[in-house]
Amino acid sequence: MDRELLIEAVKRQMPEKRYRHVAGVVDTAFVLAQRFGGDPEKAWLAALLHDYAKAWPTDRMERIIRTEGLPSELLDYDKELWHAHVGAWAVREELGIEDEEVLDAVRYHTSGRENMTLLDRIVCLADYMEPSRAFPGVERIRELSEHHLNEALVAGLDSTIAHLLEKGRTIFPLTVLARNDLLRQIRSANGASEAQGG
Ligand SMILES: [Fe+2]
Ligand SMILES: [Fe+2]
């Protein structure tokens, strides 16, 4: 499917305002991919598709989770998380996207996961910091993203976790695993450079 058709297919799934967010994520992910050695074409595609199911009715998402073998524990957590898994399922079914790396980046863009790929991290971070995003701490995330992908992403995950704690909501375990894993990676990278640099 060519780019224009993909864009039209995505636009049909959501109101115009949501598409403006998607367009911001597309531009941001493309820049981040260039900055951090990712694949800009895959970043473009995964970002375009990341919120494919975001505006779908909750009961439609729930039905798909139940009937298409998606992780049923999703149903025990925030509905916010559902569109990511349902979206990955939907872009394969409806648009014929088969690239597992792209599908994973869509699937884990909200929660994160352990061992996030470079593409996972780029899409997740772009989703936090695209230009129309405005929440406490977003400027710090943008600053960190100039040089430090993992640090910027941890700051994003921290803002999510802090928000959930403040609201008394449950925290999806993958988000905690993603954060711990990134912190370990940051620590070992810093340790390695200290060891080298003395
Ligand atoms: Fe999303
Ligand atoms: Fe998004």
mmCIF file of N, CA, C and O in Angstrom, residues 93-155:
data_model
loop_
_atom_site.group_PDB
_atom_site.id
_atom_site.type_symbol
_atom_site.label_atom_id
_atom_site.label_comp_id
_atom_site.label_asym_id
_atom_site.label_seq_id
_atom_site.Cartn_x
_atom_site.Cartn_y
_atom_site.Cartn_z
ATOM 1 N N GLU A 93 -4.471 -6.936 9.968
ATOM 2 C CA GLU A 93 -5.705 -7.442 9.343
ATOM 3 C C GLU A 93 -6.191 -6.547 8.211
ATOM 4 O O GLU A 93 -6.593 -7.032 7.159
ATOM 5 N N GLU A 94 -6.195 -5.255 8.463
ATOM 6 C CA GLU A 94 -6.874 -4.330 7.552
ATOM 7 C C GLU A 94 -5.944 -3.712 6.522
ATOM 8 O O GLU A 94 -6.384 -3.331 5.440
ATOM 9 N N LEU A 95 -4.672 -3.550 6.880
ATOM 10 C CA LEU A 95 -3.749 -2.881 5.959
ATOM 11 C C LEU A 95 -2.660 -3.821 5.452
ATOM 12 O O LEU A 95 -1.828 -3.423 4.634
ATOM 13 N N GLY A 96 -2.631 -5.042 5.971
ATOM 14 C CA GLY A 96 -1.646 -6.015 5.499
ATOM 15 C C GLY A 96 -0.224 -5.739 5.945
ATOM 16 O O GLY A 96 0.735 -6.175 5.303
ATOM 17 N N ILE A 97 -0.073 -5.024 7.056
ATOM 18 C CA ILE A 97 1.279 -4.756 7.573
ATOM 19 C C ILE A 97 1.803 -6.037 8.243
ATOM 20 O O ILE A 97 1.172 -6.558 9.164
ATOM 21 N N GLU A 98 2.954 -6.517 7.770
ATOM 22 C CA GLU A 98 3.490 -7.786 8.296
ATOM 23 C C GLU A 98 4.816 -7.609 9.023
ATOM 24 O O GLU A 98 5.324 -8.557 9.605
ATOM 25 N N ASP A 99 5.383 -6.416 8.959
ATOM 26 C CA ASP A 99 6.702 -6.179 9.562
ATOM 27 C C ASP A 99 6.579 -6.245 11.090
ATOM 28 O O ASP A 99 5.986 -5.367 11.717
ATOM 29 N N GLU A 100 7.145 -7.311 11.682
ATOM 30 C CA GLU A 100 6.968 -7.547 13.127
ATOM 31 C C GLU A 100 7.539 -6.412 13.970
ATOM 32 O O GLU A 100 7.030 -6.110 15.049
ATOM 33 N N GLU A 101 8.617 -5.809 13.477
ATOM 34 C CA GLU A 101 9.232 -4.719 14.229
ATOM 35 C C GLU A 101 8.275 -3.521 14.304
ATOM 36 O O GLU A 101 8.135 -2.875 15.349
ATOM 37 N N VAL A 102 7.632 -3.250 13.186
ATOM 38 C CA VAL A 102 6.656 -2.154 13.141
ATOM 39 C C VAL A 102 5.441 -2.509 14.009
ATOM 40 O O VAL A 102 4.962 -1.687 14.799
ATOM 41 N N LEU A 103 4.971 -3.755 13.891
ATOM 42 C CA LEU A 103 3.810 -4.185 14.680
ATOM 43 C C LEU A 103 4.111 -4.111 16.185
ATOM 44 O O LEU A 103 3.271 -3.663 16.965
ATOM 45 N N ASP A 104 5.321 -4.520 16.580
ATOM 46 C CA ASP A 104 5.691 -4.431 17.998
ATOM 47 C C ASP A 104 5.728 -2.980 18.475
ATOM 48 O O ASP A 104 5.314 -2.682 19.596
ATOM 49 N N ALA A 105 6.246 -2.096 17.638
ATOM 50 C CA ALA A 105 6.328 -0.678 18.046
ATOM 51 C C ALA A 105 4.929 -0.106 18.258
ATOM 52 O O ALA A 105 4.708 0.706 19.156
ATOM 53 N N VAL A 106 3.969 -0.541 17.447
ATOM 54 C CA VAL A 106 2.575 -0.129 17.645
ATOM 55 C C VAL A 106 2.044 -0.757 18.944
ATOM 56 O O VAL A 106 1.459 -0.085 19.796
ATOM 57 N N ARG A 107 2.307 -2.062 19.091
ATOM 58 C CA ARG A 107 1.754 -2.844 20.209
ATOM 59 C C ARG A 107 2.218 -2.338 21.564
ATOM 60 O O ARG A 107 1.485 -2.375 22.543
ATOM 61 N N TYR A 108 3.468 -1.867 21.643
ATOM 62 C CA TYR A 108 4.032 -1.488 22.946
ATOM 63 C C TYR A 108 4.215 0.014 23.113
ATOM 64 O O TYR A 108 4.900 0.452 24.025
ATOM 65 N N HIS A 109 3.580 0.807 22.237
ATOM 66 C CA HIS A 109 3.856 2.252 22.321
ATOM 67 C C HIS A 109 3.289 2.883 23.582
ATOM 68 O O HIS A 109 3.793 3.903 24.042
ATOM 69 N N THR A 110 2.261 2.312 24.172
ATOM 70 C CA THR A 110 1.655 2.912 25.368
ATOM 71 C C THR A 110 2.315 2.402 26.640
ATOM 72 O O THR A 110 2.582 3.168 27.561
ATOM 73 N N SER A 111 2.568 1.102 26.687
ATOM 74 C CA SER A 111 3.056 0.491 27.930
ATOM 75 C C SER A 111 4.567 0.457 28.008
ATOM 76 O O SER A 111 5.128 0.462 29.100
ATOM 77 N N GLY A 112 5.246 0.397 26.857
ATOM 78 C CA GLY A 112 6.633 -0.024 26.879
ATOM 79 C C GLY A 112 6.708 -1.508 27.196
ATOM 80 O O GLY A 112 5.663 -2.183 27.335
ATOM 81 N N ARG A 113 7.917 -2.041 27.295
ATOM 82 C CA ARG A 113 8.135 -3.441 27.663
ATOM 83 C C ARG A 113 9.614 -3.593 27.984
ATOM 84 O O ARG A 113 10.409 -2.677 27.727
ATOM 85 N N GLU A 114 9.979 -4.760 28.499
ATOM 86 C CA GLU A 114 11.390 -5.036 28.707
ATOM 87 C C GLU A 114 12.073 -5.198 27.352
ATOM 88 O O GLU A 114 11.438 -5.646 26.393
ATOM 89 N N ASN A 115 13.335 -4.859 27.276
ATOM 90 C CA ASN A 115 14.096 -5.005 26.024
ATOM 91 C C ASN A 115 13.424 -4.307 24.844
ATOM 92 O O ASN A 115 13.255 -4.900 23.784
ATOM 93 N N MET A 116 13.042 -3.085 25.036
ATOM 94 C CA MET A 116 12.426 -2.346 23.931
ATOM 95 C C MET A 116 13.433 -2.202 22.785
ATOM 96 O O MET A 116 14.596 -1.888 23.007
ATOM 97 N N THR A 117 12.951 -2.449 21.563
ATOM 98 C CA THR A 117 13.810 -2.234 20.403
ATOM 99 C C THR A 117 14.024 -0.736 20.217
ATOM 100 O O THR A 117 13.310 0.095 20.794
ATOM 101 N N LEU A 118 14.981 -0.406 19.352
ATOM 102 C CA LEU A 118 15.203 1.012 19.051
ATOM 103 C C LEU A 118 13.925 1.632 18.479
ATOM 104 O O LEU A 118 13.544 2.749 18.857
ATOM 105 N N LEU A 119 13.249 0.887 17.614
ATOM 106 C CA LEU A 119 12.005 1.415 17.024
ATOM 107 C C LEU A 119 10.915 1.595 18.093
ATOM 108 O O LEU A 119 10.211 2.611 18.094
ATOM 109 N N ASP A 120 10.788 0.629 19.003
ATOM 110 C CA ASP A 120 9.832 0.770 20.128
ATOM 111 C C ASP A 120 10.087 2.077 20.872
ATOM 112 O O ASP A 120 9.165 2.825 21.215
ATOM 113 N N ARG A 121 11.376 2.304 21.162
ATOM 114 C CA ARG A 121 11.731 3.462 21.995
ATOM 115 C C ARG A 121 11.471 4.769 21.251
ATOM 116 O O ARG A 121 10.986 5.742 21.829
ATOM 117 N N ILE A 122 11.782 4.780 19.964
ATOM 118 C CA ILE A 122 11.579 5.993 19.163
ATOM 119 C C ILE A 122 10.095 6.358 19.100
ATOM 120 O O ILE A 122 9.714 7.520 19.289
ATOM 121 N N VAL A 123 9.239 5.375 18.865
ATOM 122 C CA VAL A 123 7.804 5.662 18.724
ATOM 123 C C VAL A 123 7.211 6.064 20.073
ATOM 124 O O VAL A 123 6.435 7.026 20.169
ATOM 125 N N CYS A 124 7.589 5.354 21.113
ATOM 126 C CA CYS A 124 7.074 5.653 22.453
ATOM 127 C C CYS A 124 7.491 7.070 22.866
ATOM 128 O O CYS A 124 6.672 7.860 23.349
ATOM 129 N N LEU A 125 8.762 7.412 22.624
ATOM 130 C CA LEU A 125 9.238 8.746 23.001
ATOM 131 C C LEU A 125 8.575 9.829 22.142
ATOM 132 O O LEU A 125 8.159 10.874 22.656
ATOM 133 N N ALA A 126 8.465 9.582 20.856
ATOM 134 C CA ALA A 126 7.821 10.570 19.973
ATOM 135 C C ALA A 126 6.382 10.827 20.412
ATOM 136 O O ALA A 126 5.894 11.957 20.357
ATOM 137 N N ASP A 127 5.716 9.773 20.878
ATOM 138 C CA ASP A 127 4.336 9.896 21.353
ATOM 139 C C ASP A 127 4.269 10.821 22.579
ATOM 140 O O ASP A 127 3.330 11.591 22.727
ATOM 141 N N TYR A 128 5.287 10.751 23.438
ATOM 142 C CA TYR A 128 5.320 11.639 24.603
ATOM 143 C C TYR A 128 5.570 13.092 24.222
ATOM 144 O O TYR A 128 5.035 13.999 24.858
ATOM 145 N N MET A 129 6.419 13.324 23.236
ATOM 146 C CA MET A 129 6.960 14.691 23.093
ATOM 147 C C MET A 129 6.606 15.402 21.808
ATOM 148 O O MET A 129 7.132 16.481 21.553
ATOM 149 N N GLU A 130 5.726 14.838 20.970
ATOM 150 C CA GLU A 130 5.412 15.540 19.710
ATOM 151 C C GLU A 130 4.914 16.956 20.026
ATOM 152 O O GLU A 130 4.453 17.211 21.146
ATOM 153 N N PRO A 131 5.029 17.865 19.052
ATOM 154 C CA PRO A 131 4.863 19.292 19.366
ATOM 155 C C PRO A 131 3.558 19.682 20.053
ATOM 156 O O PRO A 131 3.539 20.654 20.816
ATOM 157 N N SER A 132 2.450 18.950 19.820
ATOM 158 C CA SER A 132 1.196 19.389 20.441
ATOM 159 C C SER A 132 1.040 18.902 21.885
ATOM 160 O O SER A 132 0.089 19.282 22.569
ATOM 161 N N ARG A 133 1.975 18.082 22.353
ATOM 162 C CA ARG A 133 1.899 17.599 23.736
ATOM 163 C C ARG A 133 2.220 18.712 24.721
ATOM 164 O O ARG A 133 3.209 19.436 24.547
ATOM 165 N N ALA A 134 1.419 18.833 25.752
ATOM 166 C CA ALA A 134 1.666 19.829 26.792
ATOM 167 C C ALA A 134 1.281 19.201 28.120
ATOM 168 O O ALA A 134 0.108 19.007 28.399
ATOM 169 N N PHE A 135 2.264 18.799 28.904
ATOM 170 C CA PHE A 135 1.990 18.294 30.257
ATOM 171 C C PHE A 135 3.222 18.612 31.102
ATOM 172 O O PHE A 135 4.303 18.865 30.544
ATOM 173 N N PRO A 136 3.060 18.640 32.414
ATOM 174 C CA PRO A 136 4.207 18.987 33.258
ATOM 175 C C PRO A 136 5.366 18.035 32.968
ATOM 176 O O PRO A 136 5.176 16.821 32.965
ATOM 177 N N GLY A 137 6.523 18.577 32.678
ATOM 178 C CA GLY A 137 7.686 17.726 32.434
ATOM 179 C C GLY A 137 7.993 17.470 30.978
ATOM 180 O O GLY A 137 9.036 16.907 30.644
ATOM 181 N N VAL A 138 7.112 17.892 30.069
ATOM 182 C CA VAL A 138 7.367 17.559 28.655
ATOM 183 C C VAL A 138 8.592 18.295 28.113
ATOM 184 O O VAL A 138 9.332 17.746 27.281
ATOM 185 N N GLU A 139 8.844 19.510 28.626
ATOM 186 C CA GLU A 139 10.026 20.245 28.147
ATOM 187 C C GLU A 139 11.317 19.525 28.522
ATOM 188 O O GLU A 139 12.264 19.478 27.745
ATOM 189 N N ARG A 140 11.331 18.979 29.711
ATOM 190 C CA ARG A 140 12.495 18.207 30.178
ATOM 191 C C ARG A 140 12.713 16.983 29.270
ATOM 192 O O ARG A 140 13.840 16.662 28.914
ATOM 193 N N ILE A 141 11.622 16.328 28.898
ATOM 194 C CA ILE A 141 11.722 15.161 28.012
ATOM 195 C C ILE A 141 12.314 15.601 26.662
ATOM 196 O O ILE A 141 13.207 14.954 26.116
ATOM 197 N N ARG A 142 11.829 16.734 26.151
ATOM 198 C CA ARG A 142 12.341 17.236 24.858
ATOM 199 C C ARG A 142 13.830 17.566 24.957
ATOM 200 O O ARG A 142 14.601 17.251 24.048
ATOM 201 N N GLU A 143 14.219 18.187 26.077
ATOM 202 C CA GLU A 143 15.644 18.528 26.246
ATOM 203 C C GLU A 143 16.496 17.262 26.259
ATOM 204 O O GLU A 143 17.511 17.170 25.569
ATOM 205 N N LEU A 144 16.082 16.291 27.061
ATOM 206 C CA LEU A 144 16.851 15.044 27.154
ATOM 207 C C LEU A 144 16.947 14.356 25.796
ATOM 208 O O LEU A 144 17.966 13.764 25.448
ATOM 209 N N SER A 145 15.872 14.461 25.017
ATOM 210 C CA SER A 145 15.832 13.751 23.727
ATOM 211 C C SER A 145 16.813 14.323 22.714
ATOM 212 O O SER A 145 17.049 13.717 21.672
ATOM 213 N N GLU A 146 17.381 15.502 23.011
ATOM 214 C CA GLU A 146 18.393 16.049 22.095
ATOM 215 C C GLU A 146 19.607 15.120 22.018
ATOM 216 O O GLU A 146 20.274 15.048 20.992
ATOM 217 N N HIS A 147 19.905 14.449 23.156
ATOM 218 C CA HIS A 147 21.119 13.622 23.179
ATOM 219 C C HIS A 147 20.915 12.225 23.751
ATOM 220 O O HIS A 147 21.726 11.347 23.493
ATOM 221 N N HIS A 148 19.896 12.050 24.585
ATOM 222 C CA HIS A 148 19.816 10.800 25.352
ATOM 223 C C HIS A 148 18.446 10.146 25.179
ATOM 224 O O HIS A 148 17.477 10.523 25.842
ATOM 225 N N LEU A 149 18.385 9.159 24.327
ATOM 226 C CA LEU A 149 17.117 8.481 24.052
ATOM 227 C C LEU A 149 16.561 7.786 25.297
ATOM 228 O O LEU A 149 15.392 7.964 25.650
ATOM 229 N N ASN A 150 17.397 6.982 25.950
ATOM 230 C CA ASN A 150 16.896 6.210 27.092
ATOM 231 C C ASN A 150 16.494 7.112 28.261
ATOM 232 O O ASN A 150 15.457 6.887 28.896
ATOM 233 N N GLU A 151 17.314 8.131 28.530
ATOM 234 C CA GLU A 151 16.999 9.053 29.627
ATOM 235 C C GLU A 151 15.675 9.781 29.355
ATOM 236 O O GLU A 151 14.854 9.957 30.257
ATOM 237 N N ALA A 152 15.489 10.190 28.118
ATOM 238 C CA ALA A 152 14.255 10.904 27.762
ATOM 239 C C ALA A 152 13.049 9.980 27.940
ATOM 240 O O ALA A 152 12.004 10.385 28.449
ATOM 241 N N LEU A 153 13.226 8.726 27.533
ATOM 242 C CA LEU A 153 12.108 7.786 27.634
ATOM 243 C C LEU A 153 11.785 7.468 29.095
ATOM 244 O O LEU A 153 10.604 7.374 29.466
ATOM 245 N N VAL A 154 12.813 7.324 29.930
ATOM 246 C CA VAL A 154 12.568 7.110 31.364
ATOM 247 C C VAL A 154 11.791 8.297 31.932
ATOM 248 O O VAL A 154 10.824 8.105 32.704
ATOM 249 N N ALA A 155 12.162 9.505 31.540
ATOM 250 C CA ALA A 155 11.433 10.688 32.037
ATOM 251 C C ALA A 155 9.968 10.621 31.602
ATOM 252 O O ALA A 155 9.064 10.985 32.360
#
